[in-house]
mmCIF file of C-alpha atoms in Angstrom:
data_model
loop_
_atom_site.group_PDB
_atom_site.id
_atom_site.type_symbol
_atom_site.label_atom_id
_atom_site.label_comp_id
_atom_site.label_asym_id
_atom_site.label_seq_id
_atom_site.Cartn_x
_atom_site.Cartn_y
_atom_site.Cartn_z
ATOM 1 C CA MET A 1 13.392 -0.938 -4.981
ATOM 2 C CA LYS A 2 16.700 -2.714 -5.668
ATOM 3 C CA SER A 3 15.999 -5.085 -2.785
ATOM 4 C CA LYS A 4 12.561 -5.960 -4.215
ATOM 5 C CA LEU A 5 14.010 -6.658 -7.666
ATOM 6 C CA SER A 6 16.641 -8.842 -6.034
ATOM 7 C CA ASP A 7 13.890 -10.758 -4.206
ATOM 8 C CA LEU A 8 11.956 -11.270 -7.453
ATOM 9 C CA ARG A 9 15.077 -12.576 -9.175
ATOM 10 C CA GLY A 10 15.698 -14.888 -6.219
ATOM 11 C CA TYR A 11 12.194 -16.344 -6.504
ATOM 12 C CA LEU A 12 12.657 -16.811 -10.257
ATOM 13 C CA MET A 13 15.986 -18.559 -9.702
ATOM 14 C CA THR A 14 14.378 -20.898 -7.165
ATOM 15 C CA GLY A 15 11.880 -21.985 -9.820
ATOM 16 C CA VAL A 16 14.534 -22.222 -12.519
ATOM 17 C CA SER A 17 16.943 -24.287 -10.401
ATOM 18 C CA TYR A 18 14.270 -26.936 -9.829
ATOM 19 C CA MET A 19 13.156 -26.779 -13.469
ATOM 20 C CA ILE A 20 16.590 -27.321 -15.048
ATOM 21 C CA PRO A 21 16.781 -31.095 -14.310
ATOM 22 C CA ILE A 22 13.279 -31.515 -15.778
ATOM 23 C CA ILE A 23 14.335 -29.793 -19.012
ATOM 24 C CA VAL A 24 17.538 -31.828 -19.170
ATOM 25 C CA ILE A 25 15.620 -35.108 -18.748
ATOM 26 C CA GLY A 26 12.962 -34.147 -21.285
ATOM 27 C CA GLY A 27 15.205 -32.428 -23.806
ATOM 28 C CA VAL A 28 18.027 -34.955 -23.878
ATOM 29 C CA LEU A 29 15.736 -38.013 -24.096
ATOM 30 C CA ILE A 30 13.621 -36.464 -26.856
ATOM 31 C CA ALA A 31 16.781 -35.330 -28.650
ATOM 32 C CA LEU A 32 18.339 -38.797 -28.448
ATOM 33 C CA SER A 33 15.211 -40.528 -29.691
ATOM 34 C CA ILE A 34 14.974 -38.168 -32.687
ATOM 35 C CA ALA A 35 18.728 -38.247 -33.382
ATOM 36 C CA LEU A 36 18.750 -42.056 -33.457
ATOM 37 C CA SER A 37 15.633 -42.136 -35.672
ATOM 38 C CA GLY A 38 16.152 -39.158 -37.979
ATOM 39 C CA VAL A 39 13.616 -37.018 -39.828
ATOM 40 C CA LYS A 40 11.771 -37.521 -43.100
ATOM 41 C CA ALA A 41 10.504 -35.005 -45.640
ATOM 42 C CA GLY A 42 6.867 -34.146 -45.005
ATOM 43 C CA THR A 43 6.622 -36.059 -41.716
ATOM 44 C CA GLY A 44 9.353 -34.564 -39.520
ATOM 45 C CA ALA A 45 10.682 -36.632 -36.627
ATOM 46 C CA ASN A 46 10.153 -40.285 -37.493
ATOM 47 C CA VAL A 47 10.505 -42.287 -34.260
ATOM 48 C CA THR A 48 9.259 -45.854 -34.810
ATOM 49 C CA ASN A 49 11.623 -48.111 -32.851
ATOM 50 C CA PRO A 50 9.666 -49.330 -29.743
ATOM 51 C CA ILE A 51 12.538 -48.578 -27.345
ATOM 52 C CA LEU A 52 13.079 -45.115 -28.808
ATOM 53 C CA VAL A 53 9.315 -44.457 -28.710
ATOM 54 C CA LYS A 54 9.334 -45.220 -24.966
ATOM 55 C CA MET A 55 12.420 -43.046 -24.514
ATOM 56 C CA MET A 56 10.683 -40.185 -26.305
ATOM 57 C CA ASN A 57 7.551 -40.685 -24.200
ATOM 58 C CA ILE A 58 9.593 -40.380 -20.986
ATOM 59 C CA GLY A 59 11.064 -37.134 -22.334
ATOM 60 C CA VAL A 60 7.640 -35.794 -23.334
ATOM 61 C CA LYS A 61 6.225 -36.568 -19.867
ATOM 62 C CA ALA A 62 9.208 -34.805 -18.260
ATOM 63 C CA PHE A 63 8.643 -31.767 -20.479
ATOM 64 C CA GLY A 64 5.003 -31.764 -19.372
ATOM 65 C CA LEU A 65 6.232 -31.115 -15.821
ATOM 66 C CA MET A 66 8.419 -28.181 -16.815
ATOM 67 C CA VAL A 67 5.936 -25.308 -16.373
ATOM 68 C CA PRO A 68 4.229 -26.728 -13.236
ATOM 69 C CA VAL A 69 7.622 -27.223 -11.550
ATOM 70 C CA LEU A 70 8.733 -23.697 -12.513
ATOM 71 C CA ALA A 71 5.518 -22.157 -11.154
ATOM 72 C CA GLY A 72 5.426 -24.396 -8.084
ATOM 73 C CA TYR A 73 8.920 -23.537 -6.920
ATOM 74 C CA ILE A 74 8.588 -19.822 -7.655
ATOM 75 C CA ALA A 75 5.591 -19.919 -5.296
ATOM 76 C CA PHE A 76 7.611 -22.061 -2.868
ATOM 77 C CA GLY A 77 10.357 -19.415 -2.848
ATOM 78 C CA ILE A 78 7.820 -16.712 -1.984
ATOM 79 C CA ALA A 79 5.565 -18.459 0.555
ATOM 80 C CA ASP A 80 7.511 -21.589 1.533
ATOM 81 C CA ARG A 81 5.703 -24.951 1.644
ATOM 82 C CA PRO A 82 2.100 -23.612 1.556
ATOM 83 C CA GLY A 83 2.853 -21.969 -1.810
ATOM 84 C CA LEU A 84 4.090 -25.141 -3.530
ATOM 85 C CA ALA A 85 0.772 -26.920 -4.199
ATOM 86 C CA PRO A 86 -1.130 -23.893 -5.584
ATOM 87 C CA GLY A 87 1.931 -22.995 -7.651
ATOM 88 C CA LEU A 88 1.972 -26.482 -9.199
ATOM 89 C CA VAL A 89 -1.760 -26.212 -9.925
ATOM 90 C CA GLY A 90 -1.319 -22.776 -11.514
ATOM 91 C CA GLY A 91 1.583 -24.055 -13.626
ATOM 92 C CA ALA A 92 -0.454 -27.047 -14.813
ATOM 93 C CA LEU A 93 -3.278 -24.699 -15.839
ATOM 94 C CA ALA A 94 -0.788 -22.414 -17.616
ATOM 95 C CA SER A 95 0.357 -25.453 -19.636
ATOM 96 C CA GLU A 96 -3.220 -26.478 -20.370
ATOM 97 C CA ILE A 97 -4.262 -23.087 -21.757
ATOM 98 C CA GLY A 98 -1.042 -22.847 -23.761
ATOM 99 C CA ALA A 99 0.479 -19.935 -21.835
ATOM 100 C CA GLY A 100 3.951 -21.530 -21.815
ATOM 101 C CA PHE A 101 6.740 -20.756 -19.376
ATOM 102 C CA LEU A 102 5.800 -17.044 -19.281
ATOM 103 C CA GLY A 103 2.337 -18.075 -18.064
ATOM 104 C CA GLY A 104 4.052 -20.354 -15.553
ATOM 105 C CA ILE A 105 6.030 -17.415 -14.177
ATOM 106 C CA VAL A 106 2.805 -15.414 -13.767
ATOM 107 C CA ALA A 107 1.108 -18.397 -12.090
ATOM 108 C CA GLY A 108 4.032 -18.865 -9.707
ATOM 109 C CA PHE A 109 4.021 -15.256 -8.565
ATOM 110 C CA VAL A 110 0.237 -15.108 -8.220
ATOM 111 C CA ALA A 111 0.156 -18.349 -6.206
ATOM 112 C CA GLY A 112 3.151 -17.384 -4.077
ATOM 113 C CA TYR A 113 2.036 -13.907 -3.126
ATOM 114 C CA THR A 114 -1.543 -15.064 -2.538
ATOM 115 C CA ALA A 115 -0.322 -17.800 -0.207
ATOM 116 C CA LYS A 116 2.006 -15.361 1.558
ATOM 117 C CA TRP A 117 -0.879 -12.903 2.050
ATOM 118 C CA ILE A 118 -3.203 -15.590 3.442
ATOM 119 C CA LYS A 119 -0.410 -16.723 5.787
ATOM 120 C CA SER A 120 -0.423 -13.222 7.309
ATOM 121 C CA TRP A 121 -4.085 -13.449 8.315
ATOM 122 C CA LYS A 122 -4.779 -13.355 12.044
ATOM 123 C CA VAL A 123 -6.985 -16.393 12.678
ATOM 124 C CA PRO A 124 -8.248 -18.185 15.820
ATOM 125 C CA SER A 125 -5.819 -20.714 17.273
ATOM 126 C CA GLN A 126 -8.216 -23.578 16.410
ATOM 127 C CA ILE A 127 -7.904 -22.765 12.683
ATOM 128 C CA ARG A 128 -4.183 -21.951 12.715
ATOM 129 C CA ALA A 129 -3.178 -25.637 12.728
ATOM 130 C CA ILE A 130 -4.984 -26.382 9.439
ATOM 131 C CA MET A 131 -3.957 -23.160 7.657
ATOM 132 C CA PRO A 132 -0.762 -24.535 5.983
ATOM 133 C CA ILE A 133 -2.284 -27.814 4.797
ATOM 134 C CA PHE A 134 -5.868 -26.845 4.010
ATOM 135 C CA VAL A 135 -6.871 -23.173 3.987
ATOM 136 C CA ILE A 136 -3.796 -21.576 2.347
ATOM 137 C CA PRO A 137 -3.335 -24.118 -0.501
ATOM 138 C CA LEU A 138 -7.061 -24.318 -1.232
ATOM 139 C CA LEU A 139 -7.740 -20.573 -1.373
ATOM 140 C CA SER A 140 -4.484 -19.864 -3.214
ATOM 141 C CA ALA A 141 -5.270 -22.530 -5.817
ATOM 142 C CA LEU A 142 -8.706 -21.005 -6.396
ATOM 143 C CA VAL A 143 -7.187 -17.542 -6.878
ATOM 144 C CA VAL A 144 -4.421 -18.636 -9.268
ATOM 145 C CA GLY A 145 -6.844 -20.918 -11.117
ATOM 146 C CA THR A 146 -9.253 -18.041 -11.643
ATOM 147 C CA VAL A 147 -6.449 -15.814 -12.953
ATOM 148 C CA MET A 148 -5.287 -18.523 -15.386
ATOM 149 C CA TYR A 149 -8.776 -19.073 -16.740
ATOM 150 C CA ILE A 150 -9.285 -15.315 -17.149
ATOM 151 C CA VAL A 151 -6.103 -14.968 -19.256
ATOM 152 C CA GLY A 152 -6.849 -18.178 -21.207
ATOM 153 C CA ALA A 153 -9.486 -16.698 -23.581
ATOM 154 C CA PRO A 154 -7.445 -13.584 -24.537
ATOM 155 C CA ILE A 155 -4.406 -15.796 -25.247
ATOM 156 C CA SER A 156 -6.516 -18.050 -27.478
ATOM 157 C CA ASN A 157 -7.967 -15.069 -29.361
ATOM 158 C CA LEU A 158 -4.495 -13.571 -29.793
ATOM 159 C CA MET A 159 -3.228 -16.840 -31.277
ATOM 160 C CA LYS A 160 -6.067 -16.912 -33.818
ATOM 161 C CA ALA A 161 -5.435 -13.285 -34.772
ATOM 162 C CA MET A 162 -1.696 -13.909 -35.250
ATOM 163 C CA THR A 163 -2.355 -16.976 -37.409
ATOM 164 C CA ALA A 164 -4.748 -14.976 -39.600
ATOM 165 C CA GLY A 165 -2.200 -12.154 -39.845
ATOM 166 C CA LEU A 166 0.587 -14.519 -40.954
ATOM 167 C CA LYS A 167 -1.655 -16.058 -43.614
ATOM 168 C CA GLY A 168 -2.559 -12.600 -44.888
ATOM 169 C CA MET A 169 1.089 -11.628 -45.457
ATOM 170 C CA GLY A 170 1.608 -14.133 -48.283
ATOM 171 C CA SER A 171 4.898 -14.959 -49.980
ATOM 172 C CA ALA A 172 5.453 -11.447 -51.417
ATOM 173 C CA ASN A 173 6.761 -10.255 -48.036
ATOM 174 C CA SER A 174 8.938 -13.339 -47.458
ATOM 175 C CA VAL A 175 11.781 -11.598 -45.576
ATOM 176 C CA LEU A 176 9.432 -9.616 -43.321
ATOM 177 C CA LEU A 177 7.391 -12.778 -42.713
ATOM 178 C CA ALA A 178 10.598 -14.640 -41.807
ATOM 179 C CA VAL A 179 11.649 -11.914 -39.349
ATOM 180 C CA ILE A 180 8.243 -11.986 -37.653
ATOM 181 C CA MET A 181 8.144 -15.781 -37.463
ATOM 182 C CA GLY A 182 11.733 -16.028 -36.231
ATOM 183 C CA SER A 183 10.938 -13.505 -33.501
ATOM 184 C CA MET A 184 7.807 -15.435 -32.522
ATOM 185 C CA ILE A 185 9.723 -18.728 -32.329
ATOM 186 C CA ALA A 186 12.306 -17.234 -29.942
ATOM 187 C CA PHE A 187 9.952 -15.114 -27.843
ATOM 188 C CA ASP A 188 8.481 -17.855 -25.652
ATOM 189 C CA MET A 189 10.438 -20.928 -26.819
ATOM 190 C CA GLY A 190 7.729 -23.546 -27.109
ATOM 191 C CA GLY A 191 4.918 -21.404 -25.715
ATOM 192 C CA PRO A 192 1.772 -20.285 -27.542
ATOM 193 C CA ILE A 193 3.409 -17.608 -29.706
ATOM 194 C CA ASN A 194 6.131 -20.066 -30.737
ATOM 195 C CA LYS A 195 3.477 -22.663 -31.569
ATOM 196 C CA VAL A 196 1.570 -20.294 -33.876
ATOM 197 C CA ALA A 197 4.684 -19.693 -35.989
ATOM 198 C CA PHE A 198 5.664 -23.367 -35.960
ATOM 199 C CA MET A 199 2.201 -24.617 -36.918
ATOM 200 C CA PHE A 200 1.949 -22.017 -39.675
ATOM 201 C CA GLY A 201 5.307 -23.101 -41.118
ATOM 202 C CA SER A 202 4.293 -26.766 -40.869
ATOM 203 C CA SER A 203 0.956 -26.135 -42.583
ATOM 204 C CA MET A 204 2.745 -24.430 -45.493
ATOM 205 C CA ILE A 205 4.745 -27.634 -46.128
ATOM 206 C CA ALA A 206 1.459 -29.472 -46.742
ATOM 207 C CA GLU A 207 0.581 -26.774 -49.293
ATOM 208 C CA GLY A 208 3.900 -27.252 -51.081
ATOM 209 C CA VAL A 209 5.583 -24.071 -49.789
ATOM 210 C CA ALA A 210 8.617 -25.334 -47.860
ATOM 211 C CA THR A 211 10.366 -21.934 -47.966
ATOM 212 C CA VAL A 212 8.209 -20.766 -45.034
ATOM 213 C CA MET A 213 9.394 -23.611 -42.803
ATOM 214 C CA GLY A 214 13.034 -22.958 -43.762
ATOM 215 C CA PRO A 215 13.422 -19.732 -41.724
ATOM 216 C CA VAL A 216 11.370 -21.309 -38.909
ATOM 217 C CA ALA A 217 13.734 -24.315 -38.836
ATOM 218 C CA VAL A 218 16.656 -21.892 -38.453
ATOM 219 C CA ALA A 219 14.974 -19.909 -35.657
ATOM 220 C CA ILE A 220 14.025 -23.056 -33.739
ATOM 221 C CA CYS A 221 17.626 -23.967 -32.940
ATOM 222 C CA ILE A 222 19.209 -20.523 -32.458
ATOM 223 C CA PRO A 223 18.085 -19.846 -28.823
ATOM 224 C CA PRO A 224 19.444 -23.055 -27.221
ATOM 225 C CA ILE A 225 22.644 -23.141 -29.295
ATOM 226 C CA ALA A 226 23.229 -19.424 -28.623
ATOM 227 C CA MET A 227 22.846 -19.858 -24.866
ATOM 228 C CA GLY A 228 25.144 -22.889 -24.888
ATOM 229 C CA VAL A 229 27.760 -20.928 -26.843
ATOM 230 C CA ALA A 230 27.291 -17.876 -24.579
ATOM 231 C CA THR A 231 28.088 -19.927 -21.452
ATOM 232 C CA LEU A 232 31.263 -21.222 -23.117
ATOM 233 C CA LEU A 233 32.395 -17.763 -24.265
ATOM 234 C CA LYS A 234 31.762 -15.924 -20.973
ATOM 235 C CA PRO A 235 31.486 -18.500 -18.151
ATOM 236 C CA LYS A 236 31.821 -15.821 -15.450
ATOM 237 C CA LYS A 237 28.403 -14.453 -16.412
ATOM 238 C CA TYR A 238 26.617 -17.715 -15.526
ATOM 239 C CA THR A 239 26.031 -19.783 -12.410
ATOM 240 C CA MET A 240 27.315 -23.354 -12.172
ATOM 241 C CA GLU A 241 23.774 -24.605 -12.823
ATOM 242 C CA GLU A 242 23.441 -22.425 -15.921
ATOM 243 C CA LYS A 243 26.794 -23.618 -17.276
ATOM 244 C CA GLU A 244 25.615 -27.221 -16.937
ATOM 245 C CA ALA A 245 22.293 -26.287 -18.546
ATOM 246 C CA GLY A 246 24.284 -24.695 -21.387
ATOM 247 C CA LYS A 247 25.781 -28.060 -22.316
ATOM 248 C CA GLY A 248 22.321 -29.596 -22.470
ATOM 249 C CA ALA A 249 21.037 -26.596 -24.448
ATOM 250 C CA LEU A 250 23.700 -27.135 -27.111
ATOM 251 C CA ALA A 251 22.618 -30.752 -27.568
ATOM 252 C CA MET A 252 18.941 -29.769 -27.676
ATOM 253 C CA GLY A 253 19.596 -27.022 -30.213
ATOM 254 C CA LEU A 254 21.311 -29.420 -32.604
ATOM 255 C CA ILE A 255 18.159 -31.560 -32.529
ATOM 256 C CA GLY A 256 15.786 -28.608 -32.813
ATOM 257 C CA ILE A 257 14.446 -28.319 -29.253
ATOM 258 C CA THR A 258 14.027 -24.600 -28.524
ATOM 259 C CA GLU A 259 13.045 -25.253 -24.893
ATOM 260 C CA GLY A 260 16.718 -25.781 -24.025
ATOM 261 C CA ALA A 261 17.018 -21.992 -23.653
ATOM 262 C CA ILE A 262 14.097 -21.642 -21.240
ATOM 263 C CA PRO A 263 16.123 -21.844 -17.975
ATOM 264 C CA PHE A 264 18.144 -18.809 -19.079
ATOM 265 C CA ALA A 265 15.087 -16.872 -20.267
ATOM 266 C CA ALA A 266 13.144 -17.640 -17.103
ATOM 267 C CA ALA A 267 16.033 -16.571 -14.873
ATOM 268 C CA ASP A 268 16.710 -13.274 -16.674
ATOM 269 C CA PRO A 269 13.921 -12.582 -19.199
ATOM 270 C CA VAL A 270 14.654 -8.865 -19.692
ATOM 271 C CA LYS A 271 18.176 -9.501 -21.021
ATOM 272 C CA VAL A 272 17.882 -12.979 -22.511
ATOM 273 C CA ILE A 273 14.598 -12.869 -24.466
ATOM 274 C CA PRO A 274 15.388 -9.730 -26.560
ATOM 275 C CA SER A 275 18.841 -11.152 -27.356
ATOM 276 C CA LEU A 276 17.378 -14.449 -28.532
ATOM 277 C CA VAL A 277 14.618 -12.731 -30.507
ATOM 278 C CA ALA A 278 17.197 -10.539 -32.287
ATOM 279 C CA GLY A 279 19.407 -13.485 -33.255
ATOM 280 C CA SER A 280 16.494 -15.617 -34.426
ATOM 281 C CA ALA A 281 15.055 -12.736 -36.471
ATOM 282 C CA VAL A 282 18.426 -12.154 -38.181
ATOM 283 C CA GLY A 283 18.921 -15.875 -38.840
ATOM 284 C CA SER A 284 15.413 -16.242 -40.261
ATOM 285 C CA ALA A 285 15.886 -13.202 -42.528
ATOM 286 C CA ILE A 286 19.116 -14.670 -43.931
ATOM 287 C CA ALA A 287 17.324 -17.982 -44.534
ATOM 288 C CA ALA A 288 14.526 -16.180 -46.383
ATOM 289 C CA ILE A 289 16.996 -14.192 -48.532
ATOM 290 C CA GLY A 290 18.816 -17.461 -49.310
ATOM 291 C CA LYS A 291 15.499 -19.181 -50.167
ATOM 292 C CA VAL A 292 16.104 -21.942 -47.630
ATOM 293 C CA ALA A 293 13.372 -24.591 -47.763
ATOM 294 C CA ASP A 294 12.714 -27.231 -45.102
ATOM 295 C CA HIS A 295 10.566 -30.196 -46.162
ATOM 296 C CA ALA A 296 10.088 -31.546 -42.616
ATOM 297 C CA PRO A 297 8.021 -29.932 -39.823
ATOM 298 C CA HIS A 298 11.025 -29.757 -37.514
ATOM 299 C CA GLY A 299 14.111 -27.580 -37.062
ATOM 300 C CA GLY A 300 17.788 -27.478 -36.234
ATOM 301 C CA PRO A 301 20.789 -29.074 -37.962
ATOM 302 C CA ILE A 302 19.144 -32.494 -37.711
ATOM 303 C CA VAL A 303 16.840 -31.580 -40.642
ATOM 304 C CA LEU A 304 19.799 -30.754 -42.917
ATOM 305 C CA PRO A 305 19.205 -33.855 -45.118
ATOM 306 C CA VAL A 306 15.735 -32.543 -46.117
ATOM 307 C CA VAL A 307 16.735 -28.862 -46.513
ATOM 308 C CA ASP A 308 17.231 -27.021 -49.819
ATOM 309 C CA ASN A 309 20.126 -24.502 -49.961
ATOM 310 C CA LYS A 310 22.045 -26.196 -47.153
ATOM 311 C CA LEU A 311 24.930 -23.706 -47.133
ATOM 312 C CA MET A 312 22.583 -20.764 -46.522
ATOM 313 C CA PHE A 313 20.786 -22.787 -43.840
ATOM 314 C CA ILE A 314 24.065 -23.320 -41.949
ATOM 315 C CA LEU A 315 25.150 -19.697 -42.489
ATOM 316 C CA ALA A 316 21.809 -18.410 -41.145
ATOM 317 C CA ILE A 317 22.168 -20.504 -37.976
ATOM 318 C CA VAL A 318 25.798 -19.452 -37.404
ATOM 319 C CA VAL A 319 25.042 -15.726 -37.828
ATOM 320 C CA GLY A 320 21.894 -15.905 -35.696
ATOM 321 C CA VAL A 321 23.750 -17.735 -32.907
ATOM 322 C CA ALA A 322 26.593 -15.190 -33.051
ATOM 323 C CA VAL A 323 24.144 -12.267 -32.757
ATOM 324 C CA SER A 324 22.236 -13.760 -29.799
ATOM 325 C CA ALA A 325 25.286 -15.007 -27.892
ATOM 326 C CA THR A 326 27.099 -11.675 -28.322
ATOM 327 C CA LEU A 327 24.104 -9.586 -27.268
ATOM 328 C CA VAL A 328 23.262 -11.651 -24.191
ATOM 329 C CA ASN A 329 26.872 -11.606 -22.993
ATOM 330 C CA ILE A 330 27.058 -7.828 -23.464
ATOM 331 C CA LEU A 331 23.882 -7.342 -21.421
ATOM 332 C CA LYS A 332 24.598 -9.807 -18.606
ATOM 333 C CA LYS A 333 26.919 -9.001 -15.705
ATOM 334 C CA ASP A 334 29.366 -11.374 -14.035
ATOM 335 C CA VAL A 335 27.786 -13.490 -11.323
ATOM 336 C CA VAL A 336 29.279 -14.044 -7.880
ATOM 337 C CA GLN A 337 30.097 -17.747 -7.630
ATOM 338 C CA LYS A 338 29.735 -19.291 -4.186
ATOM 339 C CA ASP A 339 32.834 -20.760 -2.650
ATOM 340 C CA LYS A 340 32.184 -24.328 -1.479
ATOM 341 C CA ASN A 341 34.765 -23.991 1.322
ATOM 342 C CA GLU A 342 32.869 -20.935 2.516
ATOM 343 C CA ASP A 343 29.662 -22.990 2.717
ATOM 344 C CA ASN A 344 31.484 -25.729 4.632
ATOM 345 C CA ASN A 345 32.876 -23.203 7.117
ATOM 346 C CA ILE A 346 29.386 -21.807 7.706
ATOM 347 C CA GLU A 347 28.036 -25.297 8.359
ATOM 348 C CA GLU A 348 30.859 -26.012 10.832
ATOM 349 C CA LEU A 349 30.176 -22.756 12.689
ATOM 350 C CA ASP A 350 26.476 -23.607 12.882
ATOM 351 C CA ILE A 351 27.293 -26.982 14.409
ATOM 352 C CA GLU A 352 29.651 -25.507 16.986
ATOM 353 C CA PHE A 353 27.138 -22.933 18.166
#
């Protein structure tokens, strides 16, 4: 059982390691374009400079590859090269139906294990040559595509139900509403559940109720900042790749890009996601108690100029980050860092033999 869990984590880490550069490209370029342009009340990020628009577009396109790359390389880790193409297809479909990175993880495992199973088939020698480039990718893509389309409708219905539920709560339950929305923002970090809370907060601005977006703006930045802070506080609990991703996550959090925390959540969802949800829920509750209002459909410290009750906004972020970073570092164990000299010695031995 322990060996199987270790294998699953290894496959996840394969996907995450290839996904991290994509998130860094997308997150940093989007963050820079917004940071150099600023935000405006009622409109959010206001990128108009032609060069910055192109920079933002490059970042958006990179972000569009995030889920397909995650799914593709999870499948690659499981089934080797025949798993890559169906994994990419499954990840693209997960993005299309709004299933986010969690849907990408499902797509990667479905594609990978399907491809691995088809690889085990005993087939005539005449067909064996075309199995890796034709039969395995094609059949695997059909299977993962079918699974993604089956889960698409329930996800859509769930989103509609959650939106209706949030609207029904009204302003009387402002703290409870903030806790729920903060939790939703952190749960899938840019995925469908996150989007429901974000769109609801944004729609309330148009109706003149900016105090709903205030807690959302706090929750948006807590996951990436918390993970960046966590890697600085307890570096032994993170791989070299994760420590580098932590630096990028800090920058993304300051600009309100929740996706900066996704590499950590994808690599260790059981420990990371609950920690981030807890911190975001606490931060959002503090923002609601402090009647924080955000007049721009965006989040993070970058919206401070258009926020009411700025001190409470900052306090909510600081407390939320502290809660998440502390929890995740309590839950995570130290990782064994590879010694580069050890790798070099292994390579030399391989050459000699």
